[in-house]
Amino acid sequence: MKKIISKLFSEEIDDSLLFKYDDEEFSKLMLIEHLDQHSFGASRARSFIKREVEFISKVFSELNIGRNLLDIGCGPGFYCDDFNYSGYSCDGVDMSPSVIEFAKDNIRDSQFHCCKIQELISPKKYDAALVLFGLLNEIEDADSFISSTSKHVKGDGYLVLEVMHPHFFNSLVSESINVSGRETPSCFSKSSHVRVTKRFFSKERDCLVNRSMVVDDNGMMKLYESHFTCYDLEKATRLLENNGFTDVQCIQSPQTGEFSYESYYHYIIAKKQPLD
Ligand SMILES: C[S@@+](CC[C@H](N)C(=O)[O-])C[C@H]1O[C@@H](n2cnc3c(N)ncnc32)[C@H](O)[C@@H]1O
């Protein structure tokens, strides 16, 4: 107990506590969280996704972007489903086995791959790749992530990154302790549990560390941690230009209103340089 509590408050990064998205057991709990319409820990509510897809589709038609899309970190495939419904053909890739199993069983007209984008082998090239709901903020090696993504985008195709708005990111940094409780399962536990979250900023790794201590019904205690990197337009532009993208622009979602985990994100859109 003493050891766990002192670890919770220590300000040293511990990569061994990071979420293991590809772990079978963790993936089953993640799926519960994805399907929970009242929690935004993994996926947003379907009504929110529907409005977001309408907005992105409008931006795509203004930019004359083609209809073949790849959603990276697609979770259970809700964005793919809504894009298909809007006349696109959207495939998905995610490293979490249970969420891809769900997507394959429930989402029609999409092809789903269960692997990291860095490991995806597919002959298909897409008009646009999507990296939504802040996935890029969580990626440790952003250069390899973006260069792997680029391989699946056509020359002159697009990449859409939905990243945390820097104001939202800063609000998370300033909120150092948070206590919450859940009676229903979440990605942290199958039974009811209390979660104490401590945040600190690591200058050395340039990321926000979100460390949670979870205590469940049986008194079991566990620590988890996530790392988030902030992308303002300048930093995103550097990352994208270093990996073969150009024409980087930032677009605000109309759903970005108050600071909220579900909504306070914005889009960075870039074009892949044409292939010779
Ligand atoms: C916050 S969830 C978002 C799910 C989905 N985009 C949504 O909004 O409903 C992030 C997802 O990205 C997946 N993921 C993380 N790193 C990945 C990688 N390198 N390649 C593919 N999927 C990844 C995780 O397994 C997880 O399902």
PDB file of C-alpha atoms and ligand atoms in Angstrom:
ATOM      1  CA  MET A   1       0.000   0.000   0.000  1.00  0.00           C
ATOM      2  CA  LYS A   2       2.756   2.434   1.081  1.00  0.00           C
ATOM      3  CA  LYS A   3       4.769   1.579  -2.038  1.00  0.00           C
ATOM      4  CA  ILE A   4       1.804   2.108  -4.395  1.00  0.00           C
ATOM      5  CA  ILE A   5       0.892   5.436  -2.811  1.00  0.00           C
ATOM      6  CA  SER A   6       4.435   6.744  -2.949  1.00  0.00           C
ATOM      7  CA  LYS A   7       4.641   5.631  -6.597  1.00  0.00           C
ATOM      8  CA  LEU A   8       1.375   7.474  -7.316  1.00  0.00           C
ATOM      9  CA  PHE A   9       2.973  10.685  -6.091  1.00  0.00           C
ATOM     10  CA  SER A  10       6.457  10.163  -7.519  1.00  0.00           C
ATOM     11  CA  GLU A  11       7.161  12.332 -10.539  1.00  0.00           C
ATOM     12  CA  GLU A  12       9.201   9.808 -12.436  1.00  0.00           C
ATOM     13  CA  ILE A  13       7.843   8.327 -15.640  1.00  0.00           C
ATOM     14  CA  ASP A  14       7.300   4.565 -15.560  1.00  0.00           C
ATOM     15  CA  ASP A  15       6.687   3.124 -19.039  1.00  0.00           C
ATOM     16  CA  SER A  16       5.832  -0.281 -17.556  1.00  0.00           C
ATOM     17  CA  LEU A  17       2.517   1.237 -16.314  1.00  0.00           C
ATOM     18  CA  LEU A  18       1.336   2.278 -19.794  1.00  0.00           C
ATOM     19  CA  PHE A  19      -1.926   0.798 -21.166  1.00  0.00           C
ATOM     20  CA  LYS A  20      -1.283  -2.383 -23.122  1.00  0.00           C
ATOM     21  CA  TYR A  21      -3.920  -1.976 -25.829  1.00  0.00           C
ATOM     22  CA  ASP A  22      -2.948  -5.256 -27.504  1.00  0.00           C
ATOM     23  CA  ASP A  23      -3.292  -7.316 -24.301  1.00  0.00           C
ATOM     24  CA  GLU A  24      -6.288  -9.730 -24.582  1.00  0.00           C
ATOM     25  CA  GLU A  25      -7.664  -9.086 -21.061  1.00  0.00           C
ATOM     26  CA  PHE A  26      -7.197  -5.313 -21.174  1.00  0.00           C
ATOM     27  CA  SER A  27      -8.765  -5.261 -24.630  1.00  0.00           C
ATOM     28  CA  LYS A  28     -11.965  -6.928 -23.298  1.00  0.00           C
ATOM     29  CA  LEU A  29     -12.277  -4.209 -20.640  1.00  0.00           C
ATOM     30  CA  MET A  30     -11.519  -1.527 -23.240  1.00  0.00           C
ATOM     31  CA  LEU A  31     -14.416  -2.808 -25.348  1.00  0.00           C
ATOM     32  CA  ILE A  32     -16.816  -2.341 -22.394  1.00  0.00           C
ATOM     33  CA  GLU A  33     -15.529   1.235 -22.068  1.00  0.00           C
ATOM     34  CA  HIS A  34     -15.874   1.870 -25.837  1.00  0.00           C
ATOM     35  CA  LEU A  35     -19.492   0.694 -25.812  1.00  0.00           C
ATOM     36  CA  ASP A  36     -20.462   2.727 -22.722  1.00  0.00           C
ATOM     37  CA  GLN A  37     -22.378   5.708 -24.114  1.00  0.00           C
ATOM     38  CA  HIS A  38     -21.872   7.714 -20.903  1.00  0.00           C
ATOM     39  CA  SER A  39     -18.097   7.426 -20.702  1.00  0.00           C
ATOM     40  CA  PHE A  40     -15.636   9.137 -23.043  1.00  0.00           C
ATOM     41  CA  GLY A  41     -12.646   7.151 -21.799  1.00  0.00           C
ATOM     42  CA  ALA A  42     -12.373   5.187 -25.050  1.00  0.00           C
ATOM     43  CA  SER A  43     -15.061   6.204 -27.586  1.00  0.00           C
ATOM     44  CA  ARG A  44     -17.400   9.148 -27.711  1.00  0.00           C
ATOM     45  CA  ALA A  45     -21.196   8.806 -27.707  1.00  0.00           C
ATOM     46  CA  ARG A  46     -22.680   7.741 -31.069  1.00  0.00           C
ATOM     47  CA  SER A  47     -24.649  11.008 -31.354  1.00  0.00           C
ATOM     48  CA  PHE A  48     -21.409  13.026 -31.051  1.00  0.00           C
ATOM     49  CA  ILE A  49     -19.621  10.822 -33.623  1.00  0.00           C
ATOM     50  CA  LYS A  50     -22.507  11.234 -36.067  1.00  0.00           C
ATOM     51  CA  ARG A  51     -22.270  15.054 -35.925  1.00  0.00           C
ATOM     52  CA  GLU A  52     -18.465  14.944 -36.196  1.00  0.00           C
ATOM     53  CA  VAL A  53     -18.658  12.706 -39.291  1.00  0.00           C
ATOM     54  CA  GLU A  54     -21.138  15.133 -40.889  1.00  0.00           C
ATOM     55  CA  PHE A  55     -18.674  17.969 -40.235  1.00  0.00           C
ATOM     56  CA  ILE A  56     -15.601  16.097 -41.558  1.00  0.00           C
ATOM     57  CA  SER A  57     -17.563  14.986 -44.653  1.00  0.00           C
ATOM     58  CA  LYS A  58     -18.379  18.625 -45.393  1.00  0.00           C
ATOM     59  CA  VAL A  59     -14.690  19.582 -45.093  1.00  0.00           C
ATOM     60  CA  PHE A  60     -13.778  16.632 -47.353  1.00  0.00           C
ATOM     61  CA  SER A  61     -16.185  17.716 -50.092  1.00  0.00           C
ATOM     62  CA  GLU A  62     -14.871  21.301 -49.938  1.00  0.00           C
ATOM     63  CA  LEU A  63     -11.315  19.966 -50.367  1.00  0.00           C
ATOM     64  CA  ASN A  64     -12.454  17.514 -53.041  1.00  0.00           C
ATOM     65  CA  ILE A  65     -11.090  14.528 -51.112  1.00  0.00           C
ATOM     66  CA  GLY A  66     -11.888  11.051 -52.504  1.00  0.00           C
ATOM     67  CA  ARG A  67     -14.121   8.462 -50.851  1.00  0.00           C
ATOM     68  CA  ASN A  68     -11.692   5.780 -49.626  1.00  0.00           C
ATOM     69  CA  LEU A  69     -10.733   6.301 -45.998  1.00  0.00           C
ATOM     70  CA  LEU A  70      -8.641   4.512 -43.383  1.00  0.00           C
ATOM     71  CA  ASP A  71      -9.439   5.126 -39.696  1.00  0.00           C
ATOM     72  CA  ILE A  72      -6.318   4.470 -37.602  1.00  0.00           C
ATOM     73  CA  GLY A  73      -7.046   3.435 -34.008  1.00  0.00           C
ATOM     74  CA  CYS A  74     -10.632   2.840 -35.138  1.00  0.00           C
ATOM     75  CA  GLY A  75     -11.799   1.180 -31.883  1.00  0.00           C
ATOM     76  CA  PRO A  76     -15.119  -0.664 -32.434  1.00  0.00           C
ATOM     77  CA  GLY A  77     -15.544   1.069 -35.810  1.00  0.00           C
ATOM     78  CA  PHE A  78     -18.223   3.684 -35.060  1.00  0.00           C
ATOM     79  CA  TYR A  79     -16.586   6.352 -37.241  1.00  0.00           C
ATOM     80  CA  CYS A  80     -16.200   3.794 -40.077  1.00  0.00           C
ATOM     81  CA  ASP A  81     -19.891   2.929 -39.783  1.00  0.00           C
ATOM     82  CA  ASP A  82     -21.015   6.564 -39.987  1.00  0.00           C
ATOM     83  CA  PHE A  83     -18.625   7.372 -42.854  1.00  0.00           C
ATOM     84  CA  ASN A  84     -19.935   4.343 -44.795  1.00  0.00           C
ATOM     85  CA  TYR A  85     -23.463   5.585 -44.168  1.00  0.00           C
ATOM     86  CA  SER A  86     -22.461   9.012 -45.557  1.00  0.00           C
ATOM     87  CA  GLY A  87     -21.278   7.512 -48.863  1.00  0.00           C
ATOM     88  CA  TYR A  88     -17.604   6.850 -48.016  1.00  0.00           C
ATOM     89  CA  SER A  89     -15.842   3.523 -47.837  1.00  0.00           C
ATOM     90  CA  CYS A  90     -13.980   3.514 -44.538  1.00  0.00           C
ATOM     91  CA  ASP A  91     -11.667   0.701 -43.380  1.00  0.00           C
ATOM     92  CA  GLY A  92     -10.201   0.504 -39.889  1.00  0.00           C
ATOM     93  CA  VAL A  93      -7.064  -0.631 -38.117  1.00  0.00           C
ATOM     94  CA  ASP A  94      -6.621  -1.077 -34.366  1.00  0.00           C
ATOM     95  CA  MET A  95      -4.191  -3.083 -32.246  1.00  0.00           C
ATOM     96  CA  SER A  96      -6.838  -4.078 -29.671  1.00  0.00           C
ATOM     97  CA  PRO A  97      -8.149  -7.608 -30.478  1.00  0.00           C
ATOM     98  CA  SER A  98     -11.596  -7.444 -28.806  1.00  0.00           C
ATOM     99  CA  VAL A  99     -12.548  -4.112 -30.372  1.00  0.00           C
ATOM    100  CA  ILE A 100     -11.616  -5.368 -33.859  1.00  0.00           C
ATOM    101  CA  GLU A 101     -13.590  -8.563 -33.251  1.00  0.00           C
ATOM    102  CA  PHE A 102     -16.591  -6.372 -32.345  1.00  0.00           C
ATOM    103  CA  ALA A 103     -16.062  -4.190 -35.446  1.00  0.00           C
ATOM    104  CA  LYS A 104     -15.838  -7.224 -37.755  1.00  0.00           C
ATOM    105  CA  ASP A 105     -19.062  -8.653 -36.282  1.00  0.00           C
ATOM    106  CA  ASN A 106     -21.054  -5.415 -36.277  1.00  0.00           C
ATOM    107  CA  ILE A 107     -19.870  -2.952 -38.905  1.00  0.00           C
ATOM    108  CA  ARG A 108     -20.751  -3.822 -42.472  1.00  0.00           C
ATOM    109  CA  ASP A 109     -18.888  -2.757 -45.621  1.00  0.00           C
ATOM    110  CA  SER A 110     -15.529  -2.071 -43.931  1.00  0.00           C
ATOM    111  CA  GLN A 111     -12.366  -4.077 -43.839  1.00  0.00           C
ATOM    112  CA  PHE A 112     -10.759  -4.221 -40.365  1.00  0.00           C
ATOM    113  CA  HIS A 113      -7.164  -5.066 -39.484  1.00  0.00           C
ATOM    114  CA  CYS A 114      -5.976  -6.035 -36.021  1.00  0.00           C
ATOM    115  CA  CYS A 115      -2.451  -4.653 -35.666  1.00  0.00           C
ATOM    116  CA  LYS A 116      -0.527  -1.460 -35.022  1.00  0.00           C
ATOM    117  CA  ILE A 117      -0.467   0.909 -37.982  1.00  0.00           C
ATOM    118  CA  GLN A 118       3.325   0.483 -37.892  1.00  0.00           C
ATOM    119  CA  GLU A 119       2.765  -3.236 -38.725  1.00  0.00           C
ATOM    120  CA  LEU A 120      -0.035  -2.962 -41.279  1.00  0.00           C
ATOM    121  CA  ILE A 121       0.661  -4.682 -44.584  1.00  0.00           C
ATOM    122  CA  SER A 122      -1.987  -3.883 -47.182  1.00  0.00           C
ATOM    123  CA  PRO A 123      -1.837  -3.221 -50.918  1.00  0.00           C
ATOM    124  CA  LYS A 124      -4.619  -0.601 -50.639  1.00  0.00           C
ATOM    125  CA  LYS A 125      -3.833   3.125 -50.667  1.00  0.00           C
ATOM    126  CA  TYR A 126      -6.412   5.539 -49.302  1.00  0.00           C
ATOM    127  CA  ASP A 127      -7.593   9.033 -50.269  1.00  0.00           C
ATOM    128  CA  ALA A 128      -7.335  10.019 -46.613  1.00  0.00           C
ATOM    129  CA  ALA A 129      -6.185   8.549 -43.306  1.00  0.00           C
ATOM    130  CA  LEU A 130      -7.886   9.604 -40.076  1.00  0.00           C
ATOM    131  CA  VAL A 131      -6.299   9.662 -36.623  1.00  0.00           C
ATOM    132  CA  LEU A 132      -9.148  10.767 -34.383  1.00  0.00           C
ATOM    133  CA  PHE A 133     -10.010  11.523 -30.763  1.00  0.00           C
ATOM    134  CA  GLY A 134      -6.496  12.480 -29.689  1.00  0.00           C
ATOM    135  CA  LEU A 135      -4.746   9.229 -30.586  1.00  0.00           C
ATOM    136  CA  LEU A 136      -1.682  11.126 -31.824  1.00  0.00           C
ATOM    137  CA  ASN A 137      -1.389  12.841 -28.398  1.00  0.00           C
ATOM    138  CA  GLU A 138      -0.821   9.374 -26.884  1.00  0.00           C
ATOM    139  CA  ILE A 139       1.705   8.087 -29.401  1.00  0.00           C
ATOM    140  CA  GLU A 140       5.263   7.787 -28.061  1.00  0.00           C
ATOM    141  CA  ASP A 141       7.136   7.636 -31.371  1.00  0.00           C
ATOM    142  CA  ALA A 142       5.148  10.094 -33.486  1.00  0.00           C
ATOM    143  CA  ASP A 143       7.654  10.093 -36.376  1.00  0.00           C
ATOM    144  CA  SER A 144       7.394   6.351 -36.983  1.00  0.00           C
ATOM    145  CA  PHE A 145       3.598   6.535 -36.507  1.00  0.00           C
ATOM    146  CA  ILE A 146       3.194   9.285 -39.147  1.00  0.00           C
ATOM    147  CA  SER A 147       5.659   7.771 -41.607  1.00  0.00           C
ATOM    148  CA  SER A 148       3.877   4.360 -41.318  1.00  0.00           C
ATOM    149  CA  THR A 149       0.535   6.115 -41.828  1.00  0.00           C
ATOM    150  CA  SER A 150       1.867   7.902 -44.898  1.00  0.00           C
ATOM    151  CA  LYS A 151       2.580   4.556 -46.627  1.00  0.00           C
ATOM    152  CA  HIS A 152      -1.177   3.882 -46.767  1.00  0.00           C
ATOM    153  CA  VAL A 153      -2.116   7.283 -48.241  1.00  0.00           C
ATOM    154  CA  LYS A 154      -2.121   8.004 -51.991  1.00  0.00           C
ATOM    155  CA  GLY A 155       0.141  10.757 -53.361  1.00  0.00           C
ATOM    156  CA  ASP A 156      -1.939  13.978 -53.101  1.00  0.00           C
ATOM    157  CA  GLY A 157      -4.116  12.216 -50.485  1.00  0.00           C
ATOM    158  CA  TYR A 158      -4.782  13.648 -47.020  1.00  0.00           C
ATOM    159  CA  LEU A 159      -4.089  12.999 -43.358  1.00  0.00           C
ATOM    160  CA  VAL A 160      -6.533  14.225 -40.721  1.00  0.00           C
ATOM    161  CA  LEU A 161      -5.277  14.416 -37.156  1.00  0.00           C
ATOM    162  CA  GLU A 162      -7.756  15.252 -34.442  1.00  0.00           C
ATOM    163  CA  VAL A 163      -5.599  16.405 -31.533  1.00  0.00           C
ATOM    164  CA  MET A 164      -6.289  17.962 -28.148  1.00  0.00           C
ATOM    165  CA  HIS A 165      -6.679  21.721 -28.335  1.00  0.00           C
ATOM    166  CA  PRO A 166      -3.620  23.236 -26.553  1.00  0.00           C
ATOM    167  CA  HIS A 167      -5.988  25.079 -24.129  1.00  0.00           C
ATOM    168  CA  PHE A 168      -7.539  21.769 -23.174  1.00  0.00           C
ATOM    169  CA  PHE A 169      -4.103  20.192 -22.798  1.00  0.00           C
ATOM    170  CA  ASN A 170      -3.020  23.032 -20.481  1.00  0.00           C
ATOM    171  CA  SER A 171      -6.193  22.669 -18.427  1.00  0.00           C
ATOM    172  CA  LEU A 172      -5.302  19.005 -17.873  1.00  0.00           C
ATOM    173  CA  VAL A 173      -1.780  19.940 -16.781  1.00  0.00           C
ATOM    174  CA  SER A 174      -3.117  22.402 -14.202  1.00  0.00           C
ATOM    175  CA  GLU A 175      -5.571  19.880 -12.700  1.00  0.00           C
ATOM    176  CA  SER A 176      -3.142  17.873 -10.598  1.00  0.00           C
ATOM    177  CA  ILE A 177      -5.396  15.475  -8.586  1.00  0.00           C
ATOM    178  CA  ASN A 178      -8.740  13.979  -9.475  1.00  0.00           C
ATOM    179  CA  VAL A 179     -10.845  11.393  -7.612  1.00  0.00           C
ATOM    180  CA  SER A 180     -13.691   9.491  -9.254  1.00  0.00           C
ATOM    181  CA  GLY A 181     -15.715   6.349  -8.636  1.00  0.00           C
ATOM    182  CA  ARG A 182     -17.553   3.870 -10.862  1.00  0.00           C
ATOM    183  CA  GLU A 183     -20.088   1.215  -9.981  1.00  0.00           C
ATOM    184  CA  THR A 184     -19.962  -0.308 -13.442  1.00  0.00           C
ATOM    185  CA  PRO A 185     -16.960  -1.923 -15.203  1.00  0.00           C
ATOM    186  CA  SER A 186     -14.502   0.300 -17.039  1.00  0.00           C
ATOM    187  CA  CYS A 187     -11.147  -0.292 -18.703  1.00  0.00           C
ATOM    188  CA  PHE A 188      -9.605  -0.232 -15.218  1.00  0.00           C
ATOM    189  CA  SER A 189     -11.669  -2.924 -13.504  1.00  0.00           C
ATOM    190  CA  LYS A 190     -14.486  -5.447 -13.982  1.00  0.00           C
ATOM    191  CA  SER A 191     -16.028  -4.478 -10.624  1.00  0.00           C
ATOM    192  CA  SER A 192     -16.908  -1.163  -8.961  1.00  0.00           C
ATOM    193  CA  HIS A 193     -13.825   0.880  -8.219  1.00  0.00           C
ATOM    194  CA  VAL A 194     -12.369   4.179  -7.085  1.00  0.00           C
ATOM    195  CA  ARG A 195      -9.711   5.946  -9.132  1.00  0.00           C
ATOM    196  CA  VAL A 196      -7.278   8.580  -7.891  1.00  0.00           C
ATOM    197  CA  THR A 197      -5.516  10.368 -10.745  1.00  0.00           C
ATOM    198  CA  LYS A 198      -2.358  12.388 -10.349  1.00  0.00           C
ATOM    199  CA  ARG A 199      -0.927  14.431 -13.208  1.00  0.00           C
ATOM    200  CA  PHE A 200       2.472  15.968 -13.759  1.00  0.00           C
ATOM    201  CA  PHE A 201       4.382  17.348 -16.691  1.00  0.00           C
ATOM    202  CA  SER A 202       7.672  15.678 -17.629  1.00  0.00           C
ATOM    203  CA  LYS A 203      10.008  18.260 -19.174  1.00  0.00           C
ATOM    204  CA  GLU A 204      12.498  15.545 -20.034  1.00  0.00           C
ATOM    205  CA  ARG A 205       9.998  13.639 -22.208  1.00  0.00           C
ATOM    206  CA  ASP A 206       7.869  16.702 -23.113  1.00  0.00           C
ATOM    207  CA  CYS A 207       4.640  14.994 -22.072  1.00  0.00           C
ATOM    208  CA  LEU A 208       1.847  15.109 -19.529  1.00  0.00           C
ATOM    209  CA  VAL A 209       1.832  12.015 -17.323  1.00  0.00           C
ATOM    210  CA  ASN A 210      -1.605  10.905 -16.184  1.00  0.00           C
ATOM    211  CA  ARG A 211      -1.100   8.305 -13.436  1.00  0.00           C
ATOM    212  CA  SER A 212      -4.075   6.510 -11.901  1.00  0.00           C
ATOM    213  CA  MET A 213      -4.325   4.377  -8.798  1.00  0.00           C
ATOM    214  CA  VAL A 214      -7.358   2.096  -9.033  1.00  0.00           C
ATOM    215  CA  VAL A 215      -8.813   0.370  -5.955  1.00  0.00           C
ATOM    216  CA  ASP A 216     -11.558  -2.156  -6.662  1.00  0.00           C
ATOM    217  CA  ASP A 217     -14.308  -3.831  -4.594  1.00  0.00           C
ATOM    218  CA  ASN A 218     -11.934  -6.553  -3.401  1.00  0.00           C
ATOM    219  CA  GLY A 219      -9.352  -4.049  -2.225  1.00  0.00           C
ATOM    220  CA  MET A 220      -7.056  -4.790  -5.208  1.00  0.00           C
ATOM    221  CA  MET A 221      -4.861  -1.787  -6.048  1.00  0.00           C
ATOM    222  CA  LYS A 222      -3.235  -1.145  -9.409  1.00  0.00           C
ATOM    223  CA  LEU A 223      -1.402   1.707 -11.086  1.00  0.00           C
ATOM    224  CA  TYR A 224      -1.793   2.788 -14.713  1.00  0.00           C
ATOM    225  CA  GLU A 225      -0.281   5.623 -16.644  1.00  0.00           C
ATOM    226  CA  SER A 226      -0.820   7.429 -19.962  1.00  0.00           C
ATOM    227  CA  HIS A 227       1.476   9.983 -21.584  1.00  0.00           C
ATOM    228  CA  PHE A 228       0.122  12.855 -23.667  1.00  0.00           C
ATOM    229  CA  THR A 229       2.125  15.139 -25.945  1.00  0.00           C
ATOM    230  CA  CYS A 230       0.667  18.509 -26.903  1.00  0.00           C
ATOM    231  CA  TYR A 231       0.512  19.481 -30.594  1.00  0.00           C
ATOM    232  CA  ASP A 232      -0.019  23.089 -31.515  1.00  0.00           C
ATOM    233  CA  LEU A 233      -0.081  23.935 -35.217  1.00  0.00           C
ATOM    234  CA  GLU A 234       3.659  24.677 -35.296  1.00  0.00           C
ATOM    235  CA  LYS A 235       4.697  21.367 -33.747  1.00  0.00           C
ATOM    236  CA  ALA A 236       2.240  19.371 -35.852  1.00  0.00           C
ATOM    237  CA  THR A 237       3.497  21.126 -38.992  1.00  0.00           C
ATOM    238  CA  ARG A 238       7.105  20.159 -38.185  1.00  0.00           C
ATOM    239  CA  LEU A 239       6.099  16.529 -37.611  1.00  0.00           C
ATOM    240  CA  LEU A 240       4.052  16.356 -40.793  1.00  0.00           C
ATOM    241  CA  GLU A 241       6.536  18.155 -43.055  1.00  0.00           C
ATOM    242  CA  ASN A 242       9.345  15.876 -41.812  1.00  0.00           C
ATOM    243  CA  ASN A 243       7.267  12.927 -42.960  1.00  0.00           C
ATOM    244  CA  GLY A 244       6.296  13.968 -46.475  1.00  0.00           C
ATOM    245  CA  PHE A 245       3.167  16.074 -45.872  1.00  0.00           C
ATOM    246  CA  THR A 246       2.530  19.653 -46.902  1.00  0.00           C
ATOM    247  CA  ASP A 247      -0.245  22.335 -46.871  1.00  0.00           C
ATOM    248  CA  VAL A 248      -0.846  21.876 -43.130  1.00  0.00           C
ATOM    249  CA  GLN A 249      -3.923  23.679 -41.815  1.00  0.00           C
ATOM    250  CA  CYS A 250      -5.938  23.710 -38.622  1.00  0.00           C
ATOM    251  CA  ILE A 251      -9.730  23.454 -38.562  1.00  0.00           C
ATOM    252  CA  GLN A 252     -11.951  23.948 -35.544  1.00  0.00           C
ATOM    253  CA  SER A 253     -14.833  21.551 -34.977  1.00  0.00           C
ATOM    254  CA  PRO A 254     -18.188  23.287 -34.364  1.00  0.00           C
ATOM    255  CA  GLN A 255     -18.591  20.937 -31.392  1.00  0.00           C
ATOM    256  CA  THR A 256     -15.583  22.468 -29.630  1.00  0.00           C
ATOM    257  CA  GLY A 257     -17.291  24.523 -26.983  1.00  0.00           C
ATOM    258  CA  GLU A 258     -16.474  24.309 -23.301  1.00  0.00           C
ATOM    259  CA  PHE A 259     -13.426  22.436 -22.031  1.00  0.00           C
ATOM    260  CA  SER A 260     -14.591  18.859 -22.029  1.00  0.00           C
ATOM    261  CA  TYR A 261     -12.876  15.559 -22.603  1.00  0.00           C
ATOM    262  CA  GLU A 262     -15.404  14.671 -25.291  1.00  0.00           C
ATOM    263  CA  SER A 263     -15.213  17.846 -27.333  1.00  0.00           C
ATOM    264  CA  TYR A 264     -12.154  20.029 -26.839  1.00  0.00           C
ATOM    265  CA  TYR A 265     -10.114  18.872 -29.818  1.00  0.00           C
ATOM    266  CA  HIS A 266      -9.318  20.366 -33.205  1.00  0.00           C
ATOM    267  CA  TYR A 267      -8.311  19.040 -36.610  1.00  0.00           C
ATOM    268  CA  ILE A 268      -4.952  19.349 -38.301  1.00  0.00           C
ATOM    269  CA  ILE A 269      -5.237  18.490 -41.984  1.00  0.00           C
ATOM    270  CA  ALA A 270      -2.303  17.957 -44.328  1.00  0.00           C
ATOM    271  CA  LYS A 271      -1.763  16.820 -47.887  1.00  0.00           C
ATOM    272  CA  LYS A 272       0.687  14.099 -48.863  1.00  0.00           C
ATOM    273  CA  GLN A 273       3.268  15.240 -51.382  1.00  0.00           C
ATOM    274  CA  PRO A 274       2.616  13.753 -54.810  1.00  0.00           C
ATOM    275  CA  LEU A 275       4.590  10.623 -55.647  1.00  0.00           C
ATOM    276  CA  ASP A 276       7.164  11.063 -58.435  1.00  0.00           C
TER     277      ASP A 276
HETATM  278  C1  LIG B   1      -9.030   6.614 -27.627  1.00  0.00           C
HETATM  279  S1  LIG B   1      -9.278   5.130 -28.565  1.00  0.00           S
HETATM  280  C2  LIG B   1     -10.181   5.849 -29.898  1.00  0.00           C
HETATM  281  C3  LIG B   1     -11.050   4.883 -30.653  1.00  0.00           C
HETATM  282  C4  LIG B   1     -11.824   5.470 -31.848  1.00  0.00           C
HETATM  283  N1  LIG B   1     -10.990   6.277 -32.726  1.00  0.00           N
HETATM  284  C5  LIG B   1     -12.995   6.280 -31.365  1.00  0.00           C
HETATM  285  O1  LIG B   1     -12.877   7.513 -31.256  1.00  0.00           O
HETATM  286  O2  LIG B   1     -14.034   5.669 -31.092  1.00  0.00           O
HETATM  287  C6  LIG B   1      -7.653   4.867 -29.264  1.00  0.00           C
HETATM  288  C7  LIG B   1      -7.520   3.520 -30.002  1.00  0.00           C
HETATM  289  O3  LIG B   1      -6.266   3.517 -30.706  1.00  0.00           O
HETATM  290  C8  LIG B   1      -5.719   2.204 -30.680  1.00  0.00           C
HETATM  291  N2  LIG B   1      -4.273   2.336 -30.944  1.00  0.00           N
HETATM  292  C9  LIG B   1      -3.323   2.875 -30.130  1.00  0.00           C
HETATM  293  N3  LIG B   1      -2.123   2.876 -30.751  1.00  0.00           N
HETATM  294  C10 LIG B   1      -2.317   2.330 -31.986  1.00  0.00           C
HETATM  295  C11 LIG B   1      -1.449   2.063 -33.099  1.00  0.00           C
HETATM  296  N4  LIG B   1      -0.135   2.343 -33.038  1.00  0.00           N
HETATM  297  N5  LIG B   1      -1.980   1.502 -34.208  1.00  0.00           N
HETATM  298  C12 LIG B   1      -3.300   1.186 -34.264  1.00  0.00           C
HETATM  299  N6  LIG B   1      -4.171   1.404 -33.234  1.00  0.00           N
HETATM  300  C13 LIG B   1      -3.675   1.976 -32.119  1.00  0.00           C
HETATM  301  C14 LIG B   1      -6.107   1.659 -29.314  1.00  0.00           C
HETATM  302  O4  LIG B   1      -6.129   0.248 -29.297  1.00  0.00           O
HETATM  303  C15 LIG B   1      -7.493   2.287 -29.095  1.00  0.00           C
HETATM  304  O5  LIG B   1      -8.528   1.411 -29.495  1.00  0.00           O
END
